[in-house]
Short mmCIF file of C-alpha atoms in Angstrom, two decimals:
data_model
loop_
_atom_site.label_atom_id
_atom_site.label_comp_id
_atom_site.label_asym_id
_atom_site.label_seq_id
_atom_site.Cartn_x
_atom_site.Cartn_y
_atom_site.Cartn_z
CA UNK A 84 -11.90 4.36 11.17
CA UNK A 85 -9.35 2.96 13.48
CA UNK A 86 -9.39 -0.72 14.40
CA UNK A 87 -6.34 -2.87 16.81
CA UNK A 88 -5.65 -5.64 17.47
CA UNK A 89 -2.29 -7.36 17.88
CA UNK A 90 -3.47 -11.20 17.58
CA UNK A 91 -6.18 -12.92 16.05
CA UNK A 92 -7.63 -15.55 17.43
CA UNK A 93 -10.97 -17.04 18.47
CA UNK A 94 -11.98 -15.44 21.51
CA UNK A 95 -12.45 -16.69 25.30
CA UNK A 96 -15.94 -14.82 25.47
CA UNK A 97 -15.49 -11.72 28.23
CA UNK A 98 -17.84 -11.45 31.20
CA UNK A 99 -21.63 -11.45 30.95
CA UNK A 100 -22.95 -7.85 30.09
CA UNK A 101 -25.42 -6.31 32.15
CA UNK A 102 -25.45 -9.27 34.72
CA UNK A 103 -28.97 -10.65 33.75
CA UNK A 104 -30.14 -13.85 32.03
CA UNK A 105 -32.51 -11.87 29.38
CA UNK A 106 -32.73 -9.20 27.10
CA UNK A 107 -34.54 -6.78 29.48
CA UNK A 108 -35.09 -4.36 26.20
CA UNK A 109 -35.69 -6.92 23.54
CA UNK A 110 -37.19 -6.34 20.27
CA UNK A 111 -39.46 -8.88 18.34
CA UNK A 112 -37.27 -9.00 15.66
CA UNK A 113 -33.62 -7.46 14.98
CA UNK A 114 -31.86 -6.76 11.89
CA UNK A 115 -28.38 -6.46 10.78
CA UNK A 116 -26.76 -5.41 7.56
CA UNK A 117 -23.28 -6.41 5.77
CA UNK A 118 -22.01 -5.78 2.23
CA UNK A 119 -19.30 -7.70 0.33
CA UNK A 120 -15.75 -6.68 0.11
CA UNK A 121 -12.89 -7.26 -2.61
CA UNK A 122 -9.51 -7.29 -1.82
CA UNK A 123 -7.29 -4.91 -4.20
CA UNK A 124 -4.08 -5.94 -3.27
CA UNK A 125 -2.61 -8.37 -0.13
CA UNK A 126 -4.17 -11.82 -0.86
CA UNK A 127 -2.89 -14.60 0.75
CA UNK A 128 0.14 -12.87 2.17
CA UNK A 129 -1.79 -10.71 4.67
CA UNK A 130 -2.16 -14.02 6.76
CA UNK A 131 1.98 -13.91 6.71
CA UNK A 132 1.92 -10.34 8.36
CA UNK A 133 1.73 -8.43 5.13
CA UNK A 134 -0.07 -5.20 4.19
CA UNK A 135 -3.79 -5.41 2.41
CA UNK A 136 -5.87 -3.12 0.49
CA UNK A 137 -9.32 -3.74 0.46
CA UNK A 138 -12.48 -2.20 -1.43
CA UNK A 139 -15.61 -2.11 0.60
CA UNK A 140 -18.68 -3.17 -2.53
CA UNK A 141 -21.83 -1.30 -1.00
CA UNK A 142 -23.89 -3.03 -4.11
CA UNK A 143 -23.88 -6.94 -2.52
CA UNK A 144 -25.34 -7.04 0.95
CA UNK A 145 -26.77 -8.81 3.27
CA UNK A 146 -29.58 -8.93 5.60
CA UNK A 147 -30.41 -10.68 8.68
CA UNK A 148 -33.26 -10.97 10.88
CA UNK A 149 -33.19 -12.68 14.55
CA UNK A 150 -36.11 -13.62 16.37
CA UNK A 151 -36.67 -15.31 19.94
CA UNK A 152 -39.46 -18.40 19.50
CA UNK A 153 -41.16 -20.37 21.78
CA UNK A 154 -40.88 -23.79 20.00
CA UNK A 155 -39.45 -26.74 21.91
CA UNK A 156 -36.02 -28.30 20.94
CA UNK A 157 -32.57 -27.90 22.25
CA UNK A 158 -31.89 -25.04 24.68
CA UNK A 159 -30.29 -22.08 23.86
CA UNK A 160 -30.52 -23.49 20.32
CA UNK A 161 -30.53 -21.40 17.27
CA UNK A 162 -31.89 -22.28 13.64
CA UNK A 163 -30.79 -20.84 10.41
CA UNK A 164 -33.75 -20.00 7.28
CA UNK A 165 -31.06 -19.18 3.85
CA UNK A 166 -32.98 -17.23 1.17
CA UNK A 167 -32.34 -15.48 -1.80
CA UNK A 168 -30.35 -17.06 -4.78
CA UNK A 169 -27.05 -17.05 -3.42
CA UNK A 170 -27.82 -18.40 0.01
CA UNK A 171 -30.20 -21.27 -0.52
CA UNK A 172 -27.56 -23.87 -0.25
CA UNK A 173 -25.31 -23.14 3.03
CA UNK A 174 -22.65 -25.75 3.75
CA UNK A 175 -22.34 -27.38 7.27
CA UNK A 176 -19.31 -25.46 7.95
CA UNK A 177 -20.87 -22.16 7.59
CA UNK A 178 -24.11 -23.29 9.86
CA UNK A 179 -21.22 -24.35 12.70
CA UNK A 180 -19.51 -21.25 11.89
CA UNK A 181 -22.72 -19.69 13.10
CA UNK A 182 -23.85 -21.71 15.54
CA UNK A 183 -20.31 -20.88 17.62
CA UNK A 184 -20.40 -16.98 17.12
CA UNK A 185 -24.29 -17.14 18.26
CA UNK A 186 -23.02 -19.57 21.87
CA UNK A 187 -20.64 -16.81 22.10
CA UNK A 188 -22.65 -14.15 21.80
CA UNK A 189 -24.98 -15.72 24.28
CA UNK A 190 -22.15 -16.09 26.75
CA UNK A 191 -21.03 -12.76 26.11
CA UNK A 192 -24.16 -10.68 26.91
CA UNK A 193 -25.25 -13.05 29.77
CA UNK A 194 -28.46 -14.37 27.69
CA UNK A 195 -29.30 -18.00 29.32
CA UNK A 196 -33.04 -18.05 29.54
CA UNK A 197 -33.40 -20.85 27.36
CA UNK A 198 -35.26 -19.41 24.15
CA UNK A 199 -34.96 -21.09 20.82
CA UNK A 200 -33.47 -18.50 18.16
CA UNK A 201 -34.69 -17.80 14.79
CA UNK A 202 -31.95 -16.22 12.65
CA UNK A 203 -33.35 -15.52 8.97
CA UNK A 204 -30.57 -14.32 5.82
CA UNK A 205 -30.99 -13.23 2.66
CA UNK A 206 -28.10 -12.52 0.78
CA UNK A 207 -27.32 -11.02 -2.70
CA UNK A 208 -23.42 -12.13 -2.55
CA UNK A 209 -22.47 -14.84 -4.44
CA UNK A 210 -20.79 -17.60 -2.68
CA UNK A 211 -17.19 -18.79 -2.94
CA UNK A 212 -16.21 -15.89 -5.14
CA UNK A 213 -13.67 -14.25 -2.59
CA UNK A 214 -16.43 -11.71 -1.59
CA UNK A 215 -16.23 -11.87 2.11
CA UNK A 216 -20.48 -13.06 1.62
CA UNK A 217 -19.32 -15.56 5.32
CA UNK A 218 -17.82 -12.62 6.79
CA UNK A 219 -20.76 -10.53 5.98
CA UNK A 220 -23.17 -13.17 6.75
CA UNK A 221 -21.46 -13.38 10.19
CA UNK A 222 -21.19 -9.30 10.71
CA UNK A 223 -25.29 -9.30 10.05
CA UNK A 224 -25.72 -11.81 12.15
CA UNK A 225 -24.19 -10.19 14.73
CA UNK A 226 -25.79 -6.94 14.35
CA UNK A 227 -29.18 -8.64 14.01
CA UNK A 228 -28.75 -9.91 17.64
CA UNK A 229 -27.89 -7.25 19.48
CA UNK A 230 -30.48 -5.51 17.84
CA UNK A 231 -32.63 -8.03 19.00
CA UNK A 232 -31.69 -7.73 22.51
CA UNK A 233 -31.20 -3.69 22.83
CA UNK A 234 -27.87 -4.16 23.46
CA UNK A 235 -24.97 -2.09 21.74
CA UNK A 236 -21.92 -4.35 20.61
CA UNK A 237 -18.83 -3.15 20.28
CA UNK A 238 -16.60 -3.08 17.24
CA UNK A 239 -13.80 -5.20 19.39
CA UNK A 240 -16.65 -7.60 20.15
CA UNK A 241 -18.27 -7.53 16.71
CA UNK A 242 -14.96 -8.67 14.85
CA UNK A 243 -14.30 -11.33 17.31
CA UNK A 244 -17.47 -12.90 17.05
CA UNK A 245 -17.12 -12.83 12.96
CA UNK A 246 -13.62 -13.96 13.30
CA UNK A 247 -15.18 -17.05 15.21
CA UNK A 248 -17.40 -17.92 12.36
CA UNK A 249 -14.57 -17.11 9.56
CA UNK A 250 -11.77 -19.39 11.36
CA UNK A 251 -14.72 -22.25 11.27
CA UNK A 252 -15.02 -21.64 7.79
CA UNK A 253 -11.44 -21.36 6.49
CA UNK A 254 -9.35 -22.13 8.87
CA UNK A 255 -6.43 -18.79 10.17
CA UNK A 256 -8.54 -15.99 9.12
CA UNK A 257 -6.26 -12.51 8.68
CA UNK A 258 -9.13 -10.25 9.72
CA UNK A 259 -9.09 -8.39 6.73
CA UNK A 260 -12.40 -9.78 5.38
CA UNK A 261 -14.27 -9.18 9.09
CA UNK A 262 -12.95 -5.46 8.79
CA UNK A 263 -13.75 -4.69 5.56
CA UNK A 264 -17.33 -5.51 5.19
CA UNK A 265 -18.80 -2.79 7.80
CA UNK A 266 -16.12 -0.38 6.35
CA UNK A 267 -17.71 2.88 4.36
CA UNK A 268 -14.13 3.24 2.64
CA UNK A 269 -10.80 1.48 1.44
CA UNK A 270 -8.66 0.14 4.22
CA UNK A 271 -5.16 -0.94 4.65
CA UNK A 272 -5.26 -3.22 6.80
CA UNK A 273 -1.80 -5.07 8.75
CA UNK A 274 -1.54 -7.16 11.66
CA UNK A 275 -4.88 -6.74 12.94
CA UNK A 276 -4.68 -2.82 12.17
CA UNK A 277 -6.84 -0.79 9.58
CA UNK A 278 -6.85 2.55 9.01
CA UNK A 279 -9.23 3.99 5.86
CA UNK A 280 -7.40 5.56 2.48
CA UNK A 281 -7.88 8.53 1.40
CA UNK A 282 -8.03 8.56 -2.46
CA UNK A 283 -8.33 11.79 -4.28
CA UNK A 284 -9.24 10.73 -7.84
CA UNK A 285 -11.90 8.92 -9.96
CA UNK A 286 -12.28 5.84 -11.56
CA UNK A 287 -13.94 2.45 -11.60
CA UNK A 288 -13.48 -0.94 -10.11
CA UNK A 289 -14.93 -3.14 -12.35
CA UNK A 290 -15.54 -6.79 -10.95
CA UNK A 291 -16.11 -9.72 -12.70
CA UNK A 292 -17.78 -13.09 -11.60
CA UNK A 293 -16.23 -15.79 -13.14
CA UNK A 294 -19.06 -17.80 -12.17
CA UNK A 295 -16.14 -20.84 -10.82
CA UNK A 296 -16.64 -21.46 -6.95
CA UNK A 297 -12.92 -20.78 -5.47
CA UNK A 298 -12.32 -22.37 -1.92
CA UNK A 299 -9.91 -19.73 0.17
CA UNK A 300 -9.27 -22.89 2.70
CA UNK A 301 -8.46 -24.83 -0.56
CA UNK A 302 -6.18 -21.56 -1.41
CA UNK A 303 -4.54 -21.08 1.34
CA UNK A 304 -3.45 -24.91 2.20
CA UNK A 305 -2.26 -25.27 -1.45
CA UNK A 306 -0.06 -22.40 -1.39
CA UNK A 307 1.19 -23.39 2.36
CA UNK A 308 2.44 -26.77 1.02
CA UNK A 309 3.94 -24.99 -1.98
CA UNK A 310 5.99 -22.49 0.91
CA UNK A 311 7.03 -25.76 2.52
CA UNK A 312 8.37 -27.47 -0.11
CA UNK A 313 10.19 -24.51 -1.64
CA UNK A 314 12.57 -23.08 0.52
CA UNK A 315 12.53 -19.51 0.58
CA UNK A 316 9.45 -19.24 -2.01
CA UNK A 317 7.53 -17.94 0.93
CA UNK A 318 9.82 -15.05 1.71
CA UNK A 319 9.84 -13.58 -1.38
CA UNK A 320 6.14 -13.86 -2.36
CA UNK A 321 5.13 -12.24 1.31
CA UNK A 322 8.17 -9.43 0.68
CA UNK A 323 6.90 -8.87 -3.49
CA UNK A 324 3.34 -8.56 -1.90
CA UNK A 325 4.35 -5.49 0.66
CA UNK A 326 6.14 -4.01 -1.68
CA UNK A 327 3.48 -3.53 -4.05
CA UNK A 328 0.58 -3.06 -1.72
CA UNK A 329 2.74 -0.19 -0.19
CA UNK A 330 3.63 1.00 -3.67
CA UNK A 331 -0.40 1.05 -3.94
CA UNK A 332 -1.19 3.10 -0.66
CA UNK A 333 1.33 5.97 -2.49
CA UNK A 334 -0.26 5.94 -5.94
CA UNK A 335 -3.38 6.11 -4.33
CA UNK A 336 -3.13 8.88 -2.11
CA UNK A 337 -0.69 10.69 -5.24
CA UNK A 338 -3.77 10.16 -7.74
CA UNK A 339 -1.91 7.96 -10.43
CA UNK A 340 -4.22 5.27 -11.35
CA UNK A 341 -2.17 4.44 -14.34
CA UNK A 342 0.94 3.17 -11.63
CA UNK A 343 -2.24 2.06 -9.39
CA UNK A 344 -3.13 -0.35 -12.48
CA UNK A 345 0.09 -1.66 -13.04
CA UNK A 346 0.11 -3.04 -9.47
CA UNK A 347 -2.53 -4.70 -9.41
CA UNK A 348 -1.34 -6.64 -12.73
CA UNK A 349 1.73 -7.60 -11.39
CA UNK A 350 0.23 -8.90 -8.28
CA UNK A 351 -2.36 -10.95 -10.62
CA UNK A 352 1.55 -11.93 -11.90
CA UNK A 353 2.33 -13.06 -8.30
CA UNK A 354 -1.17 -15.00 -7.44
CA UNK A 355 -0.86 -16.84 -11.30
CA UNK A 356 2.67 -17.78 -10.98
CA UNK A 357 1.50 -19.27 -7.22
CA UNK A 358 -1.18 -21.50 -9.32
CA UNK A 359 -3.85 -20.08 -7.85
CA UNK A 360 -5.43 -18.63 -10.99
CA UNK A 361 -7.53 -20.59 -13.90
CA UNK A 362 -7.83 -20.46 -17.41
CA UNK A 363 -11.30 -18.55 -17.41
CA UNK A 364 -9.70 -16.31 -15.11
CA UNK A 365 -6.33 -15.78 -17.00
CA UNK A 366 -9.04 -15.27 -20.10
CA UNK A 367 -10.99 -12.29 -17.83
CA UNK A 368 -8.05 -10.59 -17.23
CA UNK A 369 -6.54 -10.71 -20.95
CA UNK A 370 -9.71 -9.56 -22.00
CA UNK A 371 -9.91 -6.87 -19.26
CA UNK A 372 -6.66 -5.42 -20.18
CA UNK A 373 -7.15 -5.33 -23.71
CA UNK A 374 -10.66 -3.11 -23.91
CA UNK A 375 -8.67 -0.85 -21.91
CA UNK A 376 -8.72 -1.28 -18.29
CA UNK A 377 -5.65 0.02 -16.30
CA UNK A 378 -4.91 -2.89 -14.86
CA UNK A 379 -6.66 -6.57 -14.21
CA UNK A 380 -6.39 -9.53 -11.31
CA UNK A 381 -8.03 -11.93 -9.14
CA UNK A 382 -9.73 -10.92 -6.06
CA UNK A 383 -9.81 -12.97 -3.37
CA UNK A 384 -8.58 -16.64 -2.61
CA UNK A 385 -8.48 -17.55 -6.17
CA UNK A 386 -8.97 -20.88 -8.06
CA UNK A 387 -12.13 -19.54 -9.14
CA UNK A 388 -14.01 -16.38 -8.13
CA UNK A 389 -14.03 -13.12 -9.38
CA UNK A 390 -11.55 -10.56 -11.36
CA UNK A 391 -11.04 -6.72 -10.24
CA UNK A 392 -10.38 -4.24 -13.29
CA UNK A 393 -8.99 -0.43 -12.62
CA UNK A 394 -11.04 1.19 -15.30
CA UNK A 395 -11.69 4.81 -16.36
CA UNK A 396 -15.17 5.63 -16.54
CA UNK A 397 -15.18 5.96 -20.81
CA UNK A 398 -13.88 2.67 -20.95
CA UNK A 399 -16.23 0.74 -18.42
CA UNK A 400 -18.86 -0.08 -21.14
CA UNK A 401 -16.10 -2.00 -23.53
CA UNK A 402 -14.46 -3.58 -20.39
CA UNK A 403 -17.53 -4.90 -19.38
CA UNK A 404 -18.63 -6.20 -22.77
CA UNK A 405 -15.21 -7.88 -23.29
CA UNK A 406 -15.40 -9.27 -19.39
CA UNK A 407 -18.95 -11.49 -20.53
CA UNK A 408 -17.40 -12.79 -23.71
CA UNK A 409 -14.38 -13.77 -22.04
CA UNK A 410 -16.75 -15.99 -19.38
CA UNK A 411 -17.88 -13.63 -16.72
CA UNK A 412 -21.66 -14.31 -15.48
CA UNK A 413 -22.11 -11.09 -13.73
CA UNK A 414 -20.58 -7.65 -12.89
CA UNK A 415 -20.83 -5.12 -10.68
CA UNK A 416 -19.13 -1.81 -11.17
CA UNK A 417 -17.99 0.27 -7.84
CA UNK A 418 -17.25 3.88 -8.19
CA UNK A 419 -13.60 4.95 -6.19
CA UNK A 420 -15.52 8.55 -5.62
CA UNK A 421 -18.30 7.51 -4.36
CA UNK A 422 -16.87 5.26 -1.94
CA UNK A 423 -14.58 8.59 -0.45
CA UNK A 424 -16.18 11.39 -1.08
CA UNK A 425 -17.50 11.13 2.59
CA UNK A 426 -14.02 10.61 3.94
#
């Protein structure tokens, strides 16, 4: 998988497709299908320009289904049905997120015949737990209505129209999290660039709900003030991150999970000392490291969300027992193999 591009932004939508006002090839209902992401190493400093690793989780998806209807109300309007456990309660800022990628999507394909859409998700990633589930909830989206409308969309124009919804929802969005969740393996991902990892050993990725909604808006404008009130703490946080993330990309590609684990620990070392972890997580990843696991962190914004754990598969049942006694509510356990044996 190859993706560019050099700045992100939200987009100017390009030219109508096709040059009609209608779906000429529409469907009665489309479908689209995202899964949830954790990042392994990069937080926060791959909106500074640094390097990213991220983990595409197969296991937390969702699903949406778009529909055109005939009942009266605004035109061109869209309306949004949440179900399953994590998505009955959607905040406003995630319906505008939506609402702006569907007007551009509109625009974009030339679709102005005034039907009222029905957009229907059901989702099985938690939300606020640094899981991409808004970036995936965009991506399906997305899919679901070109689907719909029998048109193919690009991968340029599917990541701008989920970067739309993501900068809604948290403001600069690096791009990773819009990537990552129709990826089929690990990516580094850089300046708008992401190329997939190939990893030639096995282990587990343990991850570990904390249960704490995190906000990465909330994240990212804490540490921001802390960069701008200590001169040149910025700098070396963004430098300490590339230099371990690139570290990472070695180790993984050399098959050394022990070094691998040891990253990832020291950049849970980096996100703590930026005060973006909590005592529940600081408790998850003690308890982590102590059954065994290779090496423990956050994943994601932080101040709440989930913990990663390197793990070797003999040790996954003790790590996972020690994880729920330390606090976590749920885990999910993603086999490295699995996710590049294709690759």
């Amino acid at each position: 998988m190859e993706f560019r591009q050099r700045e992100l932004r939200t987009p100017t939508p390009p030219a109508p497709v096709g040059g009609t006002a209608e779906c000429r090839h529409a469907r009665s209902v489309g479908t689209g299908r995202a899964h949830a992401k954790s990042i392994l190493l990069g937080e926060h400093a791959v909106v500074y320009g640094a390097p990213a690793l991220a983990l595409p989780v197969p296991q937390l998806s969702i699903t949406a289904s778009a529909g055109f209807s005939t009942r009266g109300g605004e035109p061109t309007g869209v309306s949004f049905t949440m179900t399953g456990s994590a998505w009955k309660q959607v905040g406003t800022q995630a319906s505008e997120g939506l609402r702006r990628l569907t007007t551009d999507f509109r625009a974009s394909m030339g679709l102005n015949d005034g039907r009222h859409l029905d957009v229907i998700i059901d989702g099985s990633i938690p939300l606020g737990r640094g899981l991409g589930s808004s970036a995936a909830c965009a991506r399906a989206v997305v899919l679901a209505l070109g689907d719909l409308c029998g048109r193919e969309v690009s991968q340029r124009m599917t990541f701008d129209l989920v970067q739309t919804s993501e900068n809604v929802m948290h403001g600069k969005a690096s791009g990773v999290d819009a990537v990552t969740v129709g990826a089929s393996a690990p990516l580094l991902f850089q300046a708008g660039e992401a190329r997939t990892l190939r990893v030639g050993w096995d282990a587990l990725f343990i991850i570990a709900d904390s249960g704490v909604v995190g906000s990465t808006r909330e994240a990212a404008d804490m540490l921001r003030e802390r960069f701008r009130l200590h001169a040149g703490t910025q700098e070396r946080f963004v430098r300490r991150a590339s230099e371990l993330t690139g570290e990472a990309v070695t180790t993984l590609a050399a098959g050394k999970p022990e070094e691998l684990g040891s990253l990832l620990t020291e950049y849970h070392g980096l996100l703590r000392e930026a005060g973006l972890s909590t005592d529940r997580i600081e408790a998850m990843v003690d308890a982590a490291l102590a059954a065994g696991s290779l090496g423990a962190k956050i994943t994601g914004g932080g101040l709440g969300g989930c913990v990663l754990a390197l793990t070797q598969p003999e040790q996954a049942g003790e790590v996972t027992r020690r994880l729920h006694e330390a606090g976590a509510v749920q885990t999910w356990i993603v086999p490295l193999r699995r996710l590049v044996s294709h690759v």
